[in-house]
Short mmCIF file of C-alpha atoms and ligand atoms in Angstrom, two decimals:
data_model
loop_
_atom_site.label_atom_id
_atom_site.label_comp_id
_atom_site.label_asym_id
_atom_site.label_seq_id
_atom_site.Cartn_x
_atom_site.Cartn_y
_atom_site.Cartn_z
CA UNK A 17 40.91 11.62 32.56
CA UNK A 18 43.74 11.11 30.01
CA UNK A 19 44.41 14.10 28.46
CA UNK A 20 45.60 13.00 24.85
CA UNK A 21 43.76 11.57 21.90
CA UNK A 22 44.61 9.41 18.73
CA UNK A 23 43.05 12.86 16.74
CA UNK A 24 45.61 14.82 18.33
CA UNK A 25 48.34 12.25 18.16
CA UNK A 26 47.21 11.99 14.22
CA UNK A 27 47.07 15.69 14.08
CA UNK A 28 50.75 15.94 15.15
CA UNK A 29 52.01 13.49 13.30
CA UNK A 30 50.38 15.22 9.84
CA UNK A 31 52.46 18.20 10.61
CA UNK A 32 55.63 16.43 10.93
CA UNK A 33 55.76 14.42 8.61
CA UNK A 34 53.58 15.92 5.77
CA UNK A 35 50.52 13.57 5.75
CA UNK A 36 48.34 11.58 7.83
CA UNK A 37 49.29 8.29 9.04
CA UNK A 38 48.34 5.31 8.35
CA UNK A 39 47.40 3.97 11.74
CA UNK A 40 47.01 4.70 15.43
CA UNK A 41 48.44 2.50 18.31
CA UNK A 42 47.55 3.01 21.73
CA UNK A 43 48.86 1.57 24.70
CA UNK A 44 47.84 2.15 28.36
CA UNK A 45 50.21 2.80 31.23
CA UNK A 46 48.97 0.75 34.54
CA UNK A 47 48.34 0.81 38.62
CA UNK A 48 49.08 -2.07 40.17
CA UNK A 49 46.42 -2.13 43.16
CA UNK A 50 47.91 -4.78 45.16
CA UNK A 51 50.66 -7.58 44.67
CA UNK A 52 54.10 -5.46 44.55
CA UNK A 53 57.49 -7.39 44.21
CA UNK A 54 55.46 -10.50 43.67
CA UNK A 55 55.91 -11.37 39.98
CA UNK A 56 59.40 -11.94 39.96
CA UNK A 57 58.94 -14.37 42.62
CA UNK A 58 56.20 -16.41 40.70
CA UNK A 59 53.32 -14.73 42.85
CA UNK A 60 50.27 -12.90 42.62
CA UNK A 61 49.59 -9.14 41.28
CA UNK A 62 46.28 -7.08 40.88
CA UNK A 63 47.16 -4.59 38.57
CA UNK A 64 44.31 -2.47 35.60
CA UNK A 65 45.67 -0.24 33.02
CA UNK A 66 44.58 3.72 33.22
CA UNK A 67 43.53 5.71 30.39
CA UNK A 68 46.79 7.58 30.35
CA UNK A 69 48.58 5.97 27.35
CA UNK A 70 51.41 5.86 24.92
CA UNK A 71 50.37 6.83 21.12
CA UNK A 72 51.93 5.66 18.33
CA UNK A 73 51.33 7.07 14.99
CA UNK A 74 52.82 5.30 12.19
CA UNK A 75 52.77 5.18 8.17
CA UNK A 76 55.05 2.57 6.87
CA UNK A 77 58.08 2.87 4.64
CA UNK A 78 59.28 -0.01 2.19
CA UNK A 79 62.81 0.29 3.48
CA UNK A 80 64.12 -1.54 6.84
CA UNK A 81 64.24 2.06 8.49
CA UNK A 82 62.55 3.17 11.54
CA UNK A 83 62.30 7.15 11.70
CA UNK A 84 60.85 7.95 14.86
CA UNK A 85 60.02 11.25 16.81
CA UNK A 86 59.28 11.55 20.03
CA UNK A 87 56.99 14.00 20.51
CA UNK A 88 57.33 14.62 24.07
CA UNK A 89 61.36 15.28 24.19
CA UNK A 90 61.44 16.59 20.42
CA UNK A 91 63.96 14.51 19.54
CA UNK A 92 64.33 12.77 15.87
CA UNK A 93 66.34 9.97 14.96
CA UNK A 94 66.53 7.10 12.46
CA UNK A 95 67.71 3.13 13.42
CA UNK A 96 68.31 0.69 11.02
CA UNK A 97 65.78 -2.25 11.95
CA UNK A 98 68.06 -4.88 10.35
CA UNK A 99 70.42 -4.55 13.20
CA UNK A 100 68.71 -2.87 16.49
CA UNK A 101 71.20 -2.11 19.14
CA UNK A 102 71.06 0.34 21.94
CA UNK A 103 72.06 4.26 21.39
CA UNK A 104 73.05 5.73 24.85
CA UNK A 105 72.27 9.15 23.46
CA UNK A 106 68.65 8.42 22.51
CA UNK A 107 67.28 6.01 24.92
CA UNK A 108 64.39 6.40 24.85
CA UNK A 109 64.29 4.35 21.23
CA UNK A 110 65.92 1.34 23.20
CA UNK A 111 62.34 0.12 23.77
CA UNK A 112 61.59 0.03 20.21
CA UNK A 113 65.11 -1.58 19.46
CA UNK A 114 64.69 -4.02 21.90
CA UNK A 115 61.12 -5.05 20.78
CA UNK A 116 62.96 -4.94 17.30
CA UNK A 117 65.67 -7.58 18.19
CA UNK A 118 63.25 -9.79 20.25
CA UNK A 119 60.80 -9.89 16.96
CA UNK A 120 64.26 -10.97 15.15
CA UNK A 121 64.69 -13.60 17.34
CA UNK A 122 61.09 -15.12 17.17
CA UNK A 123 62.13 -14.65 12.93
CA UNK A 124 59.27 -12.33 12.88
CA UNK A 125 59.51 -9.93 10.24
CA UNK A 126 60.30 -6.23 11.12
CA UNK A 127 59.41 -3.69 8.31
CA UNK A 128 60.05 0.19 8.47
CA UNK A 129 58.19 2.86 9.35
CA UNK A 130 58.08 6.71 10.17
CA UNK A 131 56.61 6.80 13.78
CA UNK A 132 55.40 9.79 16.16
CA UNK A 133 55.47 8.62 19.83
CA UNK A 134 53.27 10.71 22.01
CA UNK A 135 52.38 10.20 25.25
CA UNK A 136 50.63 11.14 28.44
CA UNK A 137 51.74 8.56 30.74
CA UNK A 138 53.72 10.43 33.61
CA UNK A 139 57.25 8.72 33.17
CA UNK A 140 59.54 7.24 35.85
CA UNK A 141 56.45 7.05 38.05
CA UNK A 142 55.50 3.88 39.20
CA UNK A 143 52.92 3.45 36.34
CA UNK A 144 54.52 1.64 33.60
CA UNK A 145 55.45 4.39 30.98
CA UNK A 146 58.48 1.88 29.59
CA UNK A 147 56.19 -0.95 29.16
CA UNK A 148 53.83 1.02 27.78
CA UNK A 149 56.21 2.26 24.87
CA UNK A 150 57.06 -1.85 24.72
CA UNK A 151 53.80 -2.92 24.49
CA UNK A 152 52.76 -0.01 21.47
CA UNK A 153 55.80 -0.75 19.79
CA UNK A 154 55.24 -4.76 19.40
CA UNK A 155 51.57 -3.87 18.39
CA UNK A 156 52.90 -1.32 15.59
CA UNK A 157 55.30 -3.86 14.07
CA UNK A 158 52.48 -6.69 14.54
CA UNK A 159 50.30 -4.21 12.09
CA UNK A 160 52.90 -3.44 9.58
CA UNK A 161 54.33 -7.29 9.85
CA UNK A 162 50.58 -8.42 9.31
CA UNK A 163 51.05 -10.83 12.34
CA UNK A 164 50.03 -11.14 16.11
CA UNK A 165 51.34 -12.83 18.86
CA UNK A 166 49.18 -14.26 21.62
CA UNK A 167 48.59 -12.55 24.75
CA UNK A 168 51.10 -14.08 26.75
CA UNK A 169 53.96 -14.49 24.02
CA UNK A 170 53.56 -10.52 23.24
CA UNK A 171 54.02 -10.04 27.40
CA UNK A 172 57.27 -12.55 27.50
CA UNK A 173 58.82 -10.60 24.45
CA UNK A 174 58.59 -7.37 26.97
CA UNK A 175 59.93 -8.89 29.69
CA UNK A 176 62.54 -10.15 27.57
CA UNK A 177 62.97 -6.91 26.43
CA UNK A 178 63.42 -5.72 29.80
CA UNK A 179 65.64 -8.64 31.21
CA UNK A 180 67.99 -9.32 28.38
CA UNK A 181 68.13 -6.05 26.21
CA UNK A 182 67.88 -3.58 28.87
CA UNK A 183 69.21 -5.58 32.14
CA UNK A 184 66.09 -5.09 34.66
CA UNK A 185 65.56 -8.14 36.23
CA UNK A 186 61.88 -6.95 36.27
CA UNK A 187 58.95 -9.17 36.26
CA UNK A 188 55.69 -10.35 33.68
CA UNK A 189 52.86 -7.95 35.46
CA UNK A 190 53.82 -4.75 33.53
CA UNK A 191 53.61 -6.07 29.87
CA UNK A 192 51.32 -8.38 30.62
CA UNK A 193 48.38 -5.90 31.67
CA UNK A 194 49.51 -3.49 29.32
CA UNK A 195 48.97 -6.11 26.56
CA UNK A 196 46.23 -8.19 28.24
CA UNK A 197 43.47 -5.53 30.02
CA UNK A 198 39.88 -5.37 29.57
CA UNK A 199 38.15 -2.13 30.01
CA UNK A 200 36.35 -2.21 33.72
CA UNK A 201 38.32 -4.58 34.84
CA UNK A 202 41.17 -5.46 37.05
CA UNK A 203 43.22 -8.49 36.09
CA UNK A 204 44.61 -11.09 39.19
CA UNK A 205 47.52 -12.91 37.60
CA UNK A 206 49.51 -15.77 38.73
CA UNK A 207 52.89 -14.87 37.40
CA UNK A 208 54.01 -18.94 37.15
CA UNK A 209 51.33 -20.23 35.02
CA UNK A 210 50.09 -17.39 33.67
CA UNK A 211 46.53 -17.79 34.46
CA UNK A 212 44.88 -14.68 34.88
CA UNK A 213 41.64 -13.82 35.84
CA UNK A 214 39.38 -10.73 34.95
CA UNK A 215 37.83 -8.96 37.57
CA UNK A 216 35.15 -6.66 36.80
CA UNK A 217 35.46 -3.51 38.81
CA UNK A 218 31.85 -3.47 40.25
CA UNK A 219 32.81 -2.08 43.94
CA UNK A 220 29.90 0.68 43.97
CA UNK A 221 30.07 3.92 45.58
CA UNK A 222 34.37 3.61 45.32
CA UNK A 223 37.22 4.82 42.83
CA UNK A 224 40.69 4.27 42.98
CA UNK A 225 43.00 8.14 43.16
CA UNK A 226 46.28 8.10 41.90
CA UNK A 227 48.55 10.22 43.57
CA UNK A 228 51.68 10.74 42.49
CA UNK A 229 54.38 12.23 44.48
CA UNK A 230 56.00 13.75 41.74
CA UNK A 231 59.54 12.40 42.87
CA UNK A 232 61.52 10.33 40.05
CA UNK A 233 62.40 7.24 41.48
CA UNK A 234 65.78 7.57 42.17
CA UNK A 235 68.19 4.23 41.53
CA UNK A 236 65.90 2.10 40.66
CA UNK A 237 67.38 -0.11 38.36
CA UNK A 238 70.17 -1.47 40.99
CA UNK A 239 68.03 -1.27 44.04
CA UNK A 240 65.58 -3.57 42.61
CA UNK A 241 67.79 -5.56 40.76
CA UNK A 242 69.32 -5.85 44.40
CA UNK A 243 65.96 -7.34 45.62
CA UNK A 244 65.46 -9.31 43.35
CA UNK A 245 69.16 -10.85 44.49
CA UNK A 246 67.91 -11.00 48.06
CA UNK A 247 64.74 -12.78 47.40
CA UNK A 248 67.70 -15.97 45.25
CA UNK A 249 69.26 -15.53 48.92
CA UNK A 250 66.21 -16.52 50.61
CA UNK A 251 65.39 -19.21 48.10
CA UNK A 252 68.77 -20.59 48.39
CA UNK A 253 68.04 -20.94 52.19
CA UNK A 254 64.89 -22.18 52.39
CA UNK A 255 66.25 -25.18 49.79
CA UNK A 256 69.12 -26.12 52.04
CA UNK A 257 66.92 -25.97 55.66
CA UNK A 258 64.05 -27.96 53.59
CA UNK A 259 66.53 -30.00 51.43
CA UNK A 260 64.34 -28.72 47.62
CA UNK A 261 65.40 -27.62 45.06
CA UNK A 262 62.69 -24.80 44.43
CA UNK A 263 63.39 -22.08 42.08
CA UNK A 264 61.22 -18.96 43.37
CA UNK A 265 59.68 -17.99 46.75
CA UNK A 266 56.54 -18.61 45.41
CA UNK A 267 57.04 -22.07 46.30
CA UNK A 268 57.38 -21.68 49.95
CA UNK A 269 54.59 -21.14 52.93
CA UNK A 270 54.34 -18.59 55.52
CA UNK A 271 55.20 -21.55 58.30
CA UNK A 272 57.84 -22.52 56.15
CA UNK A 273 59.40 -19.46 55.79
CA UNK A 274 59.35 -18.98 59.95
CA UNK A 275 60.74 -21.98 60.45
CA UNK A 276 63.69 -20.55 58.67
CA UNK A 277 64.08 -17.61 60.19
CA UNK A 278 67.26 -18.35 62.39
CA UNK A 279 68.84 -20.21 59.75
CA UNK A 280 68.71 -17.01 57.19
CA UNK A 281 70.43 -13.86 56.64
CA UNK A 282 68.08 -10.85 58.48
CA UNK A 283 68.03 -8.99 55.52
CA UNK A 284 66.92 -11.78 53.30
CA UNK A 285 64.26 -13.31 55.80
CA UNK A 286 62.48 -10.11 55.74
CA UNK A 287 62.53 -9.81 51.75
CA UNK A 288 60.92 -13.14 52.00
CA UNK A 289 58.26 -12.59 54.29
CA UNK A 290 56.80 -9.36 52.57
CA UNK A 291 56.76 -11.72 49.14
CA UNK A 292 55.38 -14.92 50.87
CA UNK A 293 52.43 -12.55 52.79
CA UNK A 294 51.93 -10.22 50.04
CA UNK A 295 50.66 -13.23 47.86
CA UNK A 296 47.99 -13.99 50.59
CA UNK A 297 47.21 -10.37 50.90
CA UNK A 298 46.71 -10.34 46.91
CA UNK A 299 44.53 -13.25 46.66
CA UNK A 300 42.66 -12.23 49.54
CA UNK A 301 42.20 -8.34 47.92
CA UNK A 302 40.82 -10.59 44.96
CA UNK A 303 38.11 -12.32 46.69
CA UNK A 304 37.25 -8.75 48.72
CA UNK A 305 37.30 -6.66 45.03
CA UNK A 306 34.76 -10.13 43.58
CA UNK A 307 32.69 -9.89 46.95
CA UNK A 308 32.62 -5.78 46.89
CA UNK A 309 33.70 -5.68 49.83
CA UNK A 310 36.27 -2.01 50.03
CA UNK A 311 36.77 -1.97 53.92
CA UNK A 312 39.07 -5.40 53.65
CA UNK A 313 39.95 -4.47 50.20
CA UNK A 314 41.61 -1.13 51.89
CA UNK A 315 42.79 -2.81 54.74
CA UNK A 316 45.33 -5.12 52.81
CA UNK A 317 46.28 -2.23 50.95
CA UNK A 318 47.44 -0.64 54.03
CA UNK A 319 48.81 -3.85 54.99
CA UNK A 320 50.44 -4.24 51.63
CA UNK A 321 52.24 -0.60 52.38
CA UNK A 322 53.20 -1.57 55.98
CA UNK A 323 55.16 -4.57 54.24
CA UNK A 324 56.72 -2.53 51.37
CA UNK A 325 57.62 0.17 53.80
CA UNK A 326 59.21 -2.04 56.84
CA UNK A 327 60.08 -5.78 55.13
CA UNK A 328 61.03 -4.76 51.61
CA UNK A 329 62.10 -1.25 52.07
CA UNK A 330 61.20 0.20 48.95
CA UNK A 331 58.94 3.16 50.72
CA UNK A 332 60.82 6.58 50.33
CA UNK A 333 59.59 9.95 52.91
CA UNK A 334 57.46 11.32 49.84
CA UNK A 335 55.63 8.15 49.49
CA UNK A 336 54.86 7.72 53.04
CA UNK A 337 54.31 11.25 53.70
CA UNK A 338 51.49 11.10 50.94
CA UNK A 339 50.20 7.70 52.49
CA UNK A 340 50.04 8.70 55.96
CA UNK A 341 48.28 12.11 54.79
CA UNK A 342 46.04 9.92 52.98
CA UNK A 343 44.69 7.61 55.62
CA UNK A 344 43.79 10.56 57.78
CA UNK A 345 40.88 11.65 54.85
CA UNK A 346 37.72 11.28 55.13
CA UNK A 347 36.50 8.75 52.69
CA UNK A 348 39.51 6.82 52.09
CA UNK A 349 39.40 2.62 52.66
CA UNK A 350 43.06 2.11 52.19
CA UNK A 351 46.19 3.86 50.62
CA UNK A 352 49.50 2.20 49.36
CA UNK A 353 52.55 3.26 47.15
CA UNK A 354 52.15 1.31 43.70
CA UNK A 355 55.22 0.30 40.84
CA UNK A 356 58.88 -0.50 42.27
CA UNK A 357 59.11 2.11 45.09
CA UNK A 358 61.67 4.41 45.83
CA UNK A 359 59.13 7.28 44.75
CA UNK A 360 56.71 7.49 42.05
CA UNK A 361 53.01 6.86 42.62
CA UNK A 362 50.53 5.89 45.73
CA UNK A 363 46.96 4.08 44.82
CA UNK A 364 44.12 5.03 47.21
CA UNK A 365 40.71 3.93 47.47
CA UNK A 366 38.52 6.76 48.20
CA UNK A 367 34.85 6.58 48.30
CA UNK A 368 33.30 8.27 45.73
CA UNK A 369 30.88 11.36 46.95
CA UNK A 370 34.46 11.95 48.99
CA UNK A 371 37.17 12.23 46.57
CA UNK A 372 37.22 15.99 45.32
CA UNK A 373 37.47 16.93 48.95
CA UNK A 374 39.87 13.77 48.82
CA UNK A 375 42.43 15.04 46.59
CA UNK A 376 42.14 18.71 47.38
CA UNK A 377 43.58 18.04 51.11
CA UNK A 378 45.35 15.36 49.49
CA UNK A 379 47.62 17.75 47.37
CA UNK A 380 47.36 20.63 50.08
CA UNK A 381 49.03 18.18 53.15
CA UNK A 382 51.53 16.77 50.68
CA UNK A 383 52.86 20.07 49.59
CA UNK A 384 52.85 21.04 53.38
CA UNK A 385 54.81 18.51 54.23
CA UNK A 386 57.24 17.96 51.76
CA UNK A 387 57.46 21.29 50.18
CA UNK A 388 57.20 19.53 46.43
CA UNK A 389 53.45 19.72 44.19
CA UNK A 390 51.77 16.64 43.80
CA UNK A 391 49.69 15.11 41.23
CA UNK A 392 46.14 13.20 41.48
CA UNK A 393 44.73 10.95 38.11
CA UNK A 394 41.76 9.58 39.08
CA UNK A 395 40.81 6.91 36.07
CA UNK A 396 39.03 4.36 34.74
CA UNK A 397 39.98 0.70 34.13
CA UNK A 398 41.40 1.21 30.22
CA UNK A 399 41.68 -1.34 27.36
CA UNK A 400 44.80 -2.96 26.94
CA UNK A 401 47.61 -2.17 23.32
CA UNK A 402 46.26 -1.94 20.27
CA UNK A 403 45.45 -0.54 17.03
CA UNK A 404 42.68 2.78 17.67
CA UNK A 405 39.90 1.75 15.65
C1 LIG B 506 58.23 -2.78 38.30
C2 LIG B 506 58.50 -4.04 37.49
C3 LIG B 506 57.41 -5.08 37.72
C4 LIG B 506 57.16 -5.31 39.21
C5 LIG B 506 57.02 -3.99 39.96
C6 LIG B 506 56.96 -4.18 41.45
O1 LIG B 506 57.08 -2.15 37.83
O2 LIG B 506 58.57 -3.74 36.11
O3 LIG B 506 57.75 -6.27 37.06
O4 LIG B 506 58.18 -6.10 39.76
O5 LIG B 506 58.08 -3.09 39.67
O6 LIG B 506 55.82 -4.88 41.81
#
């Protein structure tokens, strides 16, 4: 259960900055149950938002000024909205900059405001706390701009945000759930077309267990950027054996993609074939989430791991450590790390009358074997950004 509210978020904003505000924002962090490393290769993902959230509460000022606090570090500072640019020593406003200058571009106006950011969304996790601050901050300026972009322009302006202010050559799932979710539901995107499809989450008798390993994921930034150069290596292959000209791996088959294998760098053939199987693993977990069916939803997710872990190498020890504890529980259909990689979170599906016993042994075998405290959220399928009514 999340722990903070928009009462408490108002509360603390009050006694900062002397009365109340004028308005709420809320946007959820998310899991992504199945479909990793997918979207930047035009595939599939399965992610929901969780009730943990970034808060934003905001009264607006008639100057171009954005004073913002962030509650969580206790750090103050001011930016001039006319001219957003990055400030090294307070990055964690970058988000807000960035969304600033994309809203520029688009010749949106951007109007001033004092802001508390709050928020209970673990960060550097695996479960979206940057888009989450992306996603609140474009729905804050939409309310004091009086406009609203539509759901997929107000994902593209994060990923934007992302790829040209901030350099992660990250893909459209995060933003796009974060901006797009429906309570109770999961959402199956295609990440080319943007078609996306809400899937209510009806499997009875199951709930999905965060558990995060408590381990920042450590370089990131340049180890995924670095897949997402290997996966342009395979694409560039595949184009010369099949003489295309295809853009993303998305537009390649499984037989393909074998057929290549002698003709491709090692490295890069495996990148490929956890991407090109993933996506059939994805849609497949679709069809077994619609049909209620947890046994083959939990066995892709396994199989979805065994990819991450051996083809795309993005596993870490305290990831698989938690994983292979996991699968040993009573109760659990399936257990995979979630986000980038490289530490962070694992998603499990655990049946339901199981998971207290679940996550005590859970936490108890982690510890054990890595020494370090874990962390379970267990959570519903939240709402996507927006103004708390
Ligand atoms: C990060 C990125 C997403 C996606 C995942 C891996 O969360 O922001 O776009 O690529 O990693 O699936």
């Amino acid at each position: 259960m999340s722990i903070l509210t928009a009462r408490a978020v108002a509360t603390a904003f009050e006694e900062k900055f002397g009365d109340a505000p004028a308005f709420v924002i809320r946007a959820p962090g998310r899991v992504n149950l199945i479909g990793e490393h997918t979207d930047y290769n035009h595939g599939y993902v399965l992610p929901m938002a969780i009730d943990r959230a970034t808060f934003m509460a905001v009264r607006p000022r008639t100057d171009t000024v954005l004073h913002a606090y962030a509650a969580n570090l206790d750090r103050s500072t001011e930016m001039d909205l006319s001219n957003p640019s990055r400030n090294p020593s307070e990055s964690w406003l970058d988000y807000l900059a960035g969304v600033a200058h994309e809203l520029h571009v688009l010749d949106k106006p951007v109007l001033g405001a004092d802001v508390l950011i709050m928020g209970d969304v673990p960060l550097g996790c695996g479960l979206s706390s940057s888009a989450s601050i992306e996603m609140a901050a474009l729905a804050m300026f939409e309310e004091l701009g009086g406009f609203k972009l539509n759901g997929d322009d107000g994902a593209l302006l994060g990923q934007r945000v992302e790829n040209d202010f901030l350099g992660l050559s990250s893909g459209i799932m995060d933003q796009y759930i974060i901006r797009c979710a429906q309570a109770n539901h999961a959402l199956l995107l295609d990440c080319r077309s943007l078609e996306c499809t809400q899937i209510p989450l009806t499997l009875k008798g199951c709930t999905f267990v965060i558990a995060n390993t408590c381990i920042q994921r450590a370089l990131t930034d340049s180890k995924y950027n670095e897949r997402v150069g290997e996966c342009a290596t395979a694409v560039e292959a595949l184009n010369q054996k099949f003489n295309r000209q295809a853009t993303h791996l998305r537009d390649f088959t499984q037989d393909e993609l074998m057929a290549c294998r002698e003709d491709m760098d090692l490295t890069a053939f495996r990148r490929a074939r956890h991407v090109v199987s993933e996506d059939t693993r994805t849609l497949a977990a679709a069809e077994a989430l619609k049909a209620g069916d947890a046994v083959k939803l939990g066995q892709l997710m396994n199989s979805s791991d065994s990819s991450l872990v051996h083809d795309y190498e993005v596993s870490c020890d305290g990831l698989m450590a938690m994983n292979d504890s996991a699968r040993g529980l009573e109760g659990c259909y399936g257990a995979r790390m979630t986000g980038a990689g490289f530490g962070g979170c694992t998603v499990n599906l655990v049946k339901t009358t199981a998971v207290d016993n679940f996550v005590n042994e859970l936490m108890n075998k982690y510890t054990d074997t890595t020494g370090i405290k874990g962390e379970c959220i267990i959570t519903d399928a939240a709402l996507g950004a927006g103004l708390v009514q």
